[in-house]
N, C-alpha and C. Protein backbone atom coordinates (compact mmCIF):
# COMPACT_ATOMS: atom_id res chain seq x y z
N MET A 1 65.43 95.45 111.10
CA MET A 1 66.70 96.12 110.86
C MET A 1 66.60 96.87 109.53
N SER A 2 67.08 98.12 109.53
CA SER A 2 67.06 98.90 108.30
C SER A 2 68.12 98.38 107.34
N LYS A 3 67.94 98.74 106.07
CA LYS A 3 68.91 98.33 105.06
C LYS A 3 70.26 98.97 105.37
N PRO A 4 71.33 98.18 105.39
CA PRO A 4 72.66 98.76 105.67
C PRO A 4 73.04 99.80 104.63
N HIS A 5 73.75 100.83 105.08
CA HIS A 5 74.23 101.88 104.18
C HIS A 5 75.62 102.31 104.63
N TRP A 6 76.41 102.74 103.65
CA TRP A 6 77.77 103.20 103.92
C TRP A 6 77.72 104.66 104.32
N ARG A 7 78.50 105.00 105.34
CA ARG A 7 78.66 106.39 105.75
C ARG A 7 80.12 106.60 106.17
N PRO A 8 80.57 107.86 106.19
CA PRO A 8 81.95 108.10 106.62
C PRO A 8 82.20 107.56 108.04
N ALA A 9 83.36 106.99 108.23
CA ALA A 9 83.73 106.48 109.55
C ALA A 9 84.10 107.64 110.46
N ARG A 10 83.79 107.46 111.73
CA ARG A 10 84.14 108.45 112.76
C ARG A 10 85.06 107.77 113.78
N ALA A 11 85.79 108.57 114.51
CA ALA A 11 86.68 108.02 115.54
C ALA A 11 85.90 107.15 116.52
N SER A 12 84.67 107.52 116.81
CA SER A 12 83.85 106.75 117.75
C SER A 12 83.48 105.37 117.21
N ASP A 13 83.68 105.14 115.91
CA ASP A 13 83.40 103.83 115.31
C ASP A 13 84.54 102.84 115.48
N LEU A 14 85.69 103.31 115.95
CA LEU A 14 86.88 102.45 116.02
C LEU A 14 86.68 101.18 116.84
N PRO A 15 86.01 101.20 118.00
CA PRO A 15 85.80 99.93 118.71
C PRO A 15 85.02 98.91 117.88
N ALA A 16 83.99 99.35 117.17
CA ALA A 16 83.21 98.43 116.32
C ALA A 16 84.06 97.93 115.16
N ILE A 17 84.84 98.81 114.54
CA ILE A 17 85.71 98.42 113.43
C ILE A 17 86.72 97.37 113.92
N SER A 18 87.32 97.62 115.07
CA SER A 18 88.31 96.68 115.62
C SER A 18 87.67 95.33 115.94
N ALA A 19 86.46 95.34 116.47
CA ALA A 19 85.77 94.09 116.80
C ALA A 19 85.45 93.30 115.54
N ILE A 20 85.00 93.98 114.50
CA ILE A 20 84.70 93.29 113.23
C ILE A 20 85.99 92.76 112.62
N ALA A 21 87.05 93.55 112.65
CA ALA A 21 88.34 93.11 112.11
C ALA A 21 88.81 91.84 112.82
N ALA A 22 88.69 91.80 114.14
CA ALA A 22 89.13 90.62 114.91
C ALA A 22 88.28 89.40 114.56
N ARG A 23 87.02 89.62 114.28
CA ARG A 23 86.13 88.49 113.95
C ARG A 23 86.35 87.99 112.52
N ILE A 24 86.46 88.91 111.57
CA ILE A 24 86.58 88.54 110.16
C ILE A 24 88.01 88.11 109.81
N HIS A 25 88.99 88.71 110.45
CA HIS A 25 90.40 88.45 110.13
C HIS A 25 91.16 87.94 111.35
N PRO A 26 90.76 86.81 111.93
CA PRO A 26 91.46 86.35 113.14
C PRO A 26 92.93 86.01 112.92
N ASP A 27 93.28 85.66 111.68
CA ASP A 27 94.68 85.30 111.39
C ASP A 27 95.49 86.49 110.87
N LEU A 28 94.86 87.65 110.76
CA LEU A 28 95.52 88.85 110.25
C LEU A 28 95.27 90.02 111.21
N PRO A 29 95.68 89.88 112.46
CA PRO A 29 95.34 90.92 113.44
C PRO A 29 96.06 92.24 113.18
N GLU A 30 95.31 93.30 113.44
CA GLU A 30 95.87 94.65 113.37
C GLU A 30 95.39 95.43 114.58
N SER A 31 96.27 96.23 115.15
CA SER A 31 95.92 96.96 116.36
C SER A 31 94.95 98.09 116.04
N PRO A 32 94.13 98.47 117.01
CA PRO A 32 93.24 99.62 116.80
C PRO A 32 94.00 100.89 116.43
N GLU A 33 95.21 101.02 116.95
CA GLU A 33 96.00 102.22 116.64
C GLU A 33 96.38 102.28 115.16
N VAL A 34 96.68 101.13 114.57
CA VAL A 34 97.01 101.06 113.14
C VAL A 34 95.78 101.42 112.31
N LEU A 35 94.64 100.88 112.70
CA LEU A 35 93.40 101.20 111.98
C LEU A 35 93.05 102.68 112.13
N ALA A 36 93.24 103.22 113.34
CA ALA A 36 92.95 104.63 113.59
C ALA A 36 93.84 105.54 112.74
N GLU A 37 95.10 105.14 112.55
CA GLU A 37 95.99 105.95 111.73
C GLU A 37 95.47 106.05 110.30
N LYS A 38 95.00 104.95 109.75
CA LYS A 38 94.45 104.98 108.39
C LYS A 38 93.26 105.92 108.32
N MET A 39 92.42 105.90 109.34
CA MET A 39 91.26 106.79 109.38
C MET A 39 91.69 108.25 109.46
N ARG A 40 92.75 108.53 110.20
CA ARG A 40 93.25 109.91 110.32
C ARG A 40 93.90 110.39 109.02
N LEU A 41 94.68 109.49 108.39
CA LEU A 41 95.41 109.89 107.19
C LEU A 41 94.51 110.07 105.97
N CYS A 42 93.43 109.30 105.88
CA CYS A 42 92.54 109.40 104.71
C CYS A 42 91.09 109.20 105.14
N PRO A 43 90.53 110.19 105.84
CA PRO A 43 89.14 110.02 106.30
C PRO A 43 88.15 109.82 105.15
N ASP A 44 88.42 110.39 103.98
CA ASP A 44 87.49 110.24 102.86
C ASP A 44 87.44 108.80 102.34
N GLY A 45 88.46 108.00 102.61
CA GLY A 45 88.50 106.62 102.14
C GLY A 45 87.98 105.62 103.16
N CYS A 46 87.60 106.10 104.34
CA CYS A 46 87.21 105.20 105.42
C CYS A 46 85.72 105.33 105.72
N HIS A 47 85.01 104.23 105.57
CA HIS A 47 83.56 104.20 105.76
C HIS A 47 83.17 103.03 106.65
N VAL A 48 81.98 103.14 107.22
CA VAL A 48 81.40 102.02 107.94
C VAL A 48 80.06 101.69 107.30
N LEU A 49 79.69 100.44 107.42
CA LEU A 49 78.39 99.97 106.96
C LEU A 49 77.49 99.94 108.18
N ALA A 50 76.51 100.83 108.20
CA ALA A 50 75.63 100.98 109.36
C ALA A 50 74.25 100.41 109.05
N ALA A 51 73.72 99.72 110.04
CA ALA A 51 72.35 99.21 109.98
C ALA A 51 71.71 99.59 111.31
N ASP A 52 70.75 100.50 111.24
CA ASP A 52 70.17 101.09 112.45
C ASP A 52 71.32 101.74 113.22
N ASP A 53 71.50 101.38 114.48
CA ASP A 53 72.56 101.97 115.30
C ASP A 53 73.78 101.06 115.42
N GLU A 54 73.87 100.05 114.55
CA GLU A 54 74.95 99.08 114.64
C GLU A 54 75.87 99.18 113.43
N ILE A 55 77.16 99.02 113.68
CA ILE A 55 78.15 98.95 112.61
C ILE A 55 78.28 97.47 112.24
N VAL A 56 78.03 97.14 110.96
CA VAL A 56 78.08 95.74 110.52
C VAL A 56 79.19 95.50 109.49
N GLY A 57 79.97 96.53 109.20
CA GLY A 57 81.07 96.39 108.26
C GLY A 57 81.86 97.69 108.18
N TYR A 58 82.99 97.61 107.50
CA TYR A 58 83.80 98.80 107.30
C TYR A 58 84.66 98.63 106.06
N GLY A 59 85.13 99.75 105.55
CA GLY A 59 86.08 99.77 104.45
C GLY A 59 87.11 100.85 104.74
N LEU A 60 88.38 100.52 104.58
CA LEU A 60 89.47 101.46 104.81
C LEU A 60 90.32 101.53 103.55
N ALA A 61 90.49 102.72 103.00
CA ALA A 61 91.31 102.90 101.79
C ALA A 61 92.10 104.19 101.92
N HIS A 62 93.22 104.23 101.23
CA HIS A 62 94.08 105.42 101.26
C HIS A 62 94.96 105.46 100.01
N PRO A 63 95.43 106.64 99.64
CA PRO A 63 96.37 106.74 98.52
C PRO A 63 97.64 105.95 98.83
N TRP A 64 98.21 105.34 97.77
CA TRP A 64 99.40 104.52 97.97
C TRP A 64 100.12 104.36 96.63
N LYS A 65 101.11 103.51 96.59
CA LYS A 65 101.90 103.23 95.39
C LYS A 65 101.60 101.82 94.91
N GLN A 66 101.41 101.68 93.60
CA GLN A 66 101.17 100.36 93.03
C GLN A 66 102.38 99.45 93.29
N HIS A 67 102.10 98.19 93.51
CA HIS A 67 103.10 97.14 93.75
C HIS A 67 103.90 97.35 95.04
N TRP A 68 103.35 98.15 95.95
CA TRP A 68 104.03 98.47 97.20
C TRP A 68 102.97 98.39 98.29
N ILE A 69 102.87 97.27 98.98
CA ILE A 69 101.81 97.10 99.96
C ILE A 69 102.30 97.44 101.36
N PRO A 70 101.41 97.99 102.17
CA PRO A 70 101.79 98.27 103.56
C PRO A 70 102.02 96.97 104.32
N SER A 71 102.89 97.02 105.30
CA SER A 71 103.11 95.87 106.16
C SER A 71 101.86 95.62 106.99
N LEU A 72 101.52 94.38 107.19
CA LEU A 72 100.39 94.02 108.02
C LEU A 72 100.63 94.53 109.45
N ASP A 73 99.65 95.18 110.02
CA ASP A 73 99.71 95.76 111.36
C ASP A 73 100.87 96.73 111.52
N GLY A 74 101.18 97.43 110.44
CA GLY A 74 102.26 98.42 110.49
C GLY A 74 101.72 99.83 110.26
N PHE A 75 102.34 100.78 110.92
CA PHE A 75 101.96 102.17 110.72
C PHE A 75 102.47 102.66 109.36
N LEU A 76 101.69 103.51 108.73
CA LEU A 76 102.08 104.10 107.44
C LEU A 76 103.02 105.27 107.65
N GLY A 77 102.85 105.99 108.74
CA GLY A 77 103.65 107.20 108.99
C GLY A 77 103.05 108.39 108.27
N ARG A 78 103.01 108.30 106.96
CA ARG A 78 102.40 109.33 106.13
C ARG A 78 102.05 108.70 104.79
N LEU A 79 101.23 109.40 104.04
CA LEU A 79 100.87 108.93 102.70
C LEU A 79 101.93 109.40 101.72
N PRO A 80 102.22 108.61 100.70
CA PRO A 80 103.25 109.01 99.73
C PRO A 80 102.80 110.22 98.91
N ASP A 81 103.73 111.16 98.69
CA ASP A 81 103.44 112.34 97.87
C ASP A 81 103.19 111.95 96.42
N ASP A 82 103.79 110.84 96.00
CA ASP A 82 103.67 110.42 94.61
C ASP A 82 102.74 109.20 94.45
N ALA A 83 101.69 109.17 95.26
CA ALA A 83 100.72 108.06 95.19
C ALA A 83 100.19 107.94 93.76
N ASP A 84 100.01 106.70 93.32
CA ASP A 84 99.48 106.47 91.97
C ASP A 84 98.28 105.53 91.97
N CYS A 85 97.79 105.20 93.19
CA CYS A 85 96.59 104.36 93.28
C CYS A 85 95.89 104.64 94.61
N LEU A 86 94.68 104.18 94.70
CA LEU A 86 93.98 104.17 95.97
C LEU A 86 93.99 102.72 96.43
N TYR A 87 94.57 102.47 97.58
CA TYR A 87 94.76 101.12 98.11
C TYR A 87 93.61 100.78 99.05
N LEU A 88 92.87 99.74 98.74
CA LEU A 88 91.80 99.25 99.61
C LEU A 88 92.45 98.36 100.65
N HIS A 89 92.71 98.93 101.80
CA HIS A 89 93.39 98.19 102.85
C HIS A 89 92.53 97.04 103.36
N ASP A 90 91.25 97.31 103.53
CA ASP A 90 90.38 96.28 104.05
C ASP A 90 88.92 96.64 103.79
N VAL A 91 88.16 95.63 103.43
CA VAL A 91 86.70 95.73 103.36
C VAL A 91 86.20 94.50 104.09
N ALA A 92 85.51 94.69 105.21
CA ALA A 92 85.03 93.57 106.02
C ALA A 92 83.57 93.81 106.39
N VAL A 93 82.76 92.80 106.15
CA VAL A 93 81.33 92.87 106.45
C VAL A 93 80.93 91.61 107.20
N LEU A 94 80.18 91.80 108.29
CA LEU A 94 79.70 90.64 109.04
C LEU A 94 78.85 89.75 108.13
N PRO A 95 78.95 88.45 108.29
CA PRO A 95 78.25 87.52 107.38
C PRO A 95 76.76 87.81 107.21
N ARG A 96 76.06 88.19 108.25
CA ARG A 96 74.62 88.41 108.15
C ARG A 96 74.25 89.62 107.30
N SER A 97 75.22 90.49 107.00
CA SER A 97 74.95 91.71 106.25
C SER A 97 75.54 91.70 104.84
N ARG A 98 76.11 90.58 104.44
CA ARG A 98 76.70 90.48 103.11
C ARG A 98 75.62 90.34 102.06
N GLY A 99 76.02 90.47 100.82
CA GLY A 99 75.07 90.30 99.72
C GLY A 99 75.02 91.53 98.84
N GLY A 100 76.16 91.91 98.31
CA GLY A 100 76.20 93.02 97.38
C GLY A 100 76.59 94.36 97.97
N VAL A 101 76.77 94.44 99.29
CA VAL A 101 77.05 95.75 99.89
C VAL A 101 78.46 96.26 99.58
N ALA A 102 79.40 95.36 99.32
CA ALA A 102 80.76 95.81 99.02
C ALA A 102 80.82 96.60 97.72
N ARG A 103 79.95 96.29 96.78
CA ARG A 103 79.93 96.98 95.48
C ARG A 103 79.74 98.49 95.67
N ALA A 104 78.87 98.88 96.58
CA ALA A 104 78.62 100.31 96.81
C ALA A 104 79.86 100.99 97.38
N TYR A 105 80.57 100.32 98.28
CA TYR A 105 81.80 100.91 98.83
C TYR A 105 82.86 101.05 97.74
N VAL A 106 83.04 100.02 96.93
CA VAL A 106 84.03 100.08 95.86
C VAL A 106 83.68 101.21 94.89
N ALA A 107 82.40 101.42 94.61
CA ALA A 107 82.00 102.51 93.72
C ALA A 107 82.36 103.86 94.34
N GLU A 108 82.15 104.01 95.64
CA GLU A 108 82.52 105.27 96.31
C GLU A 108 84.03 105.49 96.25
N ILE A 109 84.80 104.43 96.47
CA ILE A 109 86.25 104.53 96.45
C ILE A 109 86.74 104.84 95.04
N GLU A 110 86.10 104.26 94.04
CA GLU A 110 86.46 104.58 92.66
C GLU A 110 86.24 106.07 92.38
N GLN A 111 85.13 106.62 92.83
CA GLN A 111 84.88 108.05 92.65
C GLN A 111 85.93 108.89 93.36
N LEU A 112 86.31 108.49 94.58
CA LEU A 112 87.34 109.21 95.32
C LEU A 112 88.67 109.17 94.56
N ALA A 113 89.02 108.01 94.04
CA ALA A 113 90.28 107.88 93.29
C ALA A 113 90.26 108.80 92.07
N ARG A 114 89.19 108.75 91.31
CA ARG A 114 89.10 109.60 90.12
C ARG A 114 89.18 111.08 90.49
N ALA A 115 88.46 111.49 91.54
CA ALA A 115 88.48 112.89 91.98
C ALA A 115 89.87 113.31 92.45
N SER A 116 90.66 112.34 92.91
CA SER A 116 92.02 112.62 93.39
C SER A 116 93.06 112.51 92.28
N GLY A 117 92.61 112.21 91.06
CA GLY A 117 93.54 112.08 89.94
C GLY A 117 94.29 110.76 89.90
N LEU A 118 93.81 109.76 90.63
CA LEU A 118 94.46 108.46 90.66
C LEU A 118 93.80 107.56 89.62
N THR A 119 94.59 106.77 88.92
CA THR A 119 94.05 105.98 87.81
C THR A 119 93.98 104.49 88.09
N ALA A 120 94.19 104.09 89.36
CA ALA A 120 94.13 102.67 89.68
C ALA A 120 93.66 102.46 91.12
N LEU A 121 93.08 101.29 91.33
CA LEU A 121 92.77 100.80 92.67
C LEU A 121 93.65 99.57 92.88
N ALA A 122 94.07 99.35 94.12
CA ALA A 122 94.90 98.19 94.45
C ALA A 122 94.43 97.57 95.75
N LEU A 123 94.72 96.28 95.93
CA LEU A 123 94.36 95.59 97.17
C LEU A 123 95.10 94.27 97.25
N VAL A 124 95.04 93.68 98.42
CA VAL A 124 95.51 92.31 98.61
C VAL A 124 94.27 91.48 98.93
N SER A 125 93.98 90.52 98.08
CA SER A 125 92.88 89.60 98.31
C SER A 125 93.35 88.53 99.29
N VAL A 126 92.54 88.27 100.32
CA VAL A 126 92.87 87.24 101.31
C VAL A 126 91.69 86.28 101.45
N TYR A 127 91.95 85.15 102.08
CA TYR A 127 90.91 84.16 102.38
C TYR A 127 90.13 83.72 101.15
N GLY A 128 90.78 83.62 100.02
CA GLY A 128 90.12 83.11 98.82
C GLY A 128 89.08 84.04 98.22
N THR A 129 89.20 85.34 98.46
CA THR A 129 88.22 86.30 97.93
C THR A 129 88.55 86.80 96.53
N ARG A 130 89.56 86.22 95.92
CA ARG A 130 89.96 86.66 94.58
C ARG A 130 88.78 86.70 93.60
N PRO A 131 87.91 85.70 93.53
CA PRO A 131 86.78 85.78 92.59
C PRO A 131 85.86 86.98 92.85
N LEU A 132 85.67 87.32 94.11
CA LEU A 132 84.86 88.50 94.44
C LEU A 132 85.47 89.74 93.81
N TRP A 133 86.77 89.93 94.02
CA TRP A 133 87.45 91.12 93.50
C TRP A 133 87.53 91.11 91.99
N GLU A 134 87.69 89.95 91.39
CA GLU A 134 87.68 89.87 89.93
C GLU A 134 86.33 90.33 89.39
N GLY A 135 85.26 90.05 90.13
CA GLY A 135 83.93 90.52 89.74
C GLY A 135 83.79 92.02 89.77
N PHE A 136 84.67 92.69 90.51
CA PHE A 136 84.70 94.16 90.56
C PHE A 136 85.72 94.74 89.59
N GLY A 137 86.30 93.90 88.75
CA GLY A 137 87.23 94.37 87.73
C GLY A 137 88.70 94.34 88.12
N PHE A 138 89.04 93.82 89.29
CA PHE A 138 90.43 93.71 89.70
C PHE A 138 91.06 92.51 89.02
N ARG A 139 92.36 92.60 88.74
CA ARG A 139 93.10 91.51 88.12
C ARG A 139 94.39 91.27 88.90
N PRO A 140 94.80 90.00 89.03
CA PRO A 140 96.07 89.73 89.70
C PRO A 140 97.21 90.44 88.98
N ALA A 141 98.12 90.97 89.77
CA ALA A 141 99.28 91.66 89.20
C ALA A 141 100.54 90.84 89.49
N THR A 142 101.49 90.92 88.61
CA THR A 142 102.76 90.23 88.79
C THR A 142 103.48 90.81 90.00
N ALA A 143 103.93 89.93 90.87
CA ALA A 143 104.62 90.36 92.08
C ALA A 143 106.10 90.01 92.00
N ASP A 144 106.94 91.01 92.26
CA ASP A 144 108.38 90.73 92.31
C ASP A 144 108.71 90.07 93.66
N ALA A 145 109.96 89.75 93.88
CA ALA A 145 110.38 89.02 95.09
C ALA A 145 110.03 89.80 96.36
N GLU A 146 110.23 91.10 96.34
CA GLU A 146 109.94 91.92 97.54
C GLU A 146 108.44 91.90 97.85
N LEU A 147 107.62 92.06 96.84
CA LEU A 147 106.17 92.04 97.05
C LEU A 147 105.71 90.66 97.50
N ARG A 148 106.24 89.60 96.90
CA ARG A 148 105.88 88.23 97.31
C ARG A 148 106.21 88.01 98.78
N ALA A 149 107.35 88.52 99.23
CA ALA A 149 107.75 88.37 100.63
C ALA A 149 106.75 89.07 101.55
N LYS A 150 106.31 90.27 101.19
CA LYS A 150 105.32 90.98 102.00
C LYS A 150 103.98 90.27 101.98
N LEU A 151 103.62 89.68 100.84
CA LEU A 151 102.33 88.98 100.73
C LEU A 151 102.26 87.78 101.67
N GLU A 152 103.40 87.17 101.98
CA GLU A 152 103.41 86.00 102.86
C GLU A 152 102.75 86.29 104.20
N ALA A 153 102.91 87.51 104.71
CA ALA A 153 102.30 87.87 105.99
C ALA A 153 100.77 87.87 105.91
N TYR A 154 100.23 87.99 104.71
CA TYR A 154 98.78 88.05 104.51
C TYR A 154 98.16 86.66 104.30
N GLY A 155 98.95 85.62 104.32
CA GLY A 155 98.41 84.27 104.20
C GLY A 155 98.68 83.62 102.85
N ALA A 156 98.48 82.31 102.81
CA ALA A 156 98.83 81.52 101.63
C ALA A 156 98.04 81.91 100.38
N SER A 157 96.80 82.33 100.54
CA SER A 157 95.99 82.66 99.36
C SER A 157 96.08 84.13 98.96
N ALA A 158 96.93 84.90 99.63
CA ALA A 158 97.01 86.34 99.35
C ALA A 158 97.44 86.60 97.90
N THR A 159 96.72 87.48 97.25
CA THR A 159 96.99 87.85 95.87
C THR A 159 96.95 89.36 95.76
N TYR A 160 97.99 89.95 95.19
CA TYR A 160 97.99 91.39 94.94
C TYR A 160 97.20 91.64 93.66
N MET A 161 96.26 92.59 93.74
CA MET A 161 95.38 92.82 92.59
C MET A 161 95.27 94.32 92.30
N LEU A 162 95.09 94.63 91.01
CA LEU A 162 94.95 96.00 90.55
C LEU A 162 93.69 96.14 89.69
N ARG A 163 93.16 97.33 89.68
CA ARG A 163 92.08 97.67 88.77
C ARG A 163 92.43 99.00 88.12
N ASN A 164 92.62 98.98 86.82
CA ASN A 164 92.97 100.18 86.06
C ASN A 164 91.70 100.98 85.81
N LEU A 165 91.62 102.19 86.33
CA LEU A 165 90.43 103.02 86.16
C LEU A 165 90.42 103.73 84.82
N ALA A 166 91.56 103.85 84.19
CA ALA A 166 91.61 104.52 82.88
C ALA A 166 90.88 103.70 81.84
N ALA A 167 90.80 102.38 82.05
CA ALA A 167 90.16 101.50 81.07
C ALA A 167 88.66 101.39 81.29
N THR A 168 88.15 101.97 82.37
CA THR A 168 86.71 101.84 82.66
C THR A 168 85.99 103.17 82.59
């Protein structure tokens, strides 16, 4: 198997992305249509991790507002005109292909954010991945009551995290 590499996601990758999402996030299901919308709204933020002819991971990101997370399995409708961050909706890699590959995707997303004039990255850490994201410079952010209520849908360990790009 060749070394996995990130490339832009294509519409034809959606079945593989959906299958990986179902495997990695069984308790956080999202419909293929919701994932496809993210790919349509921000193709530059959506990548797949390819190894030979197989998709072994994906990353979906789009412009958004800090402290305002999308509903799980909900359509965005459109991207906010006043976006102030790039939101990493999901980064999922099959276990056999893990081992540092997420760092390259985060670096690409950071470049996209900077090129778009955005000064922060945001995400919701799930399944106890907070230490991973802290290793990439993300820090837990204070959540108000509305944000805490939305985080509940993402599971008990869900943590809203930010990374200020102006400081790096």
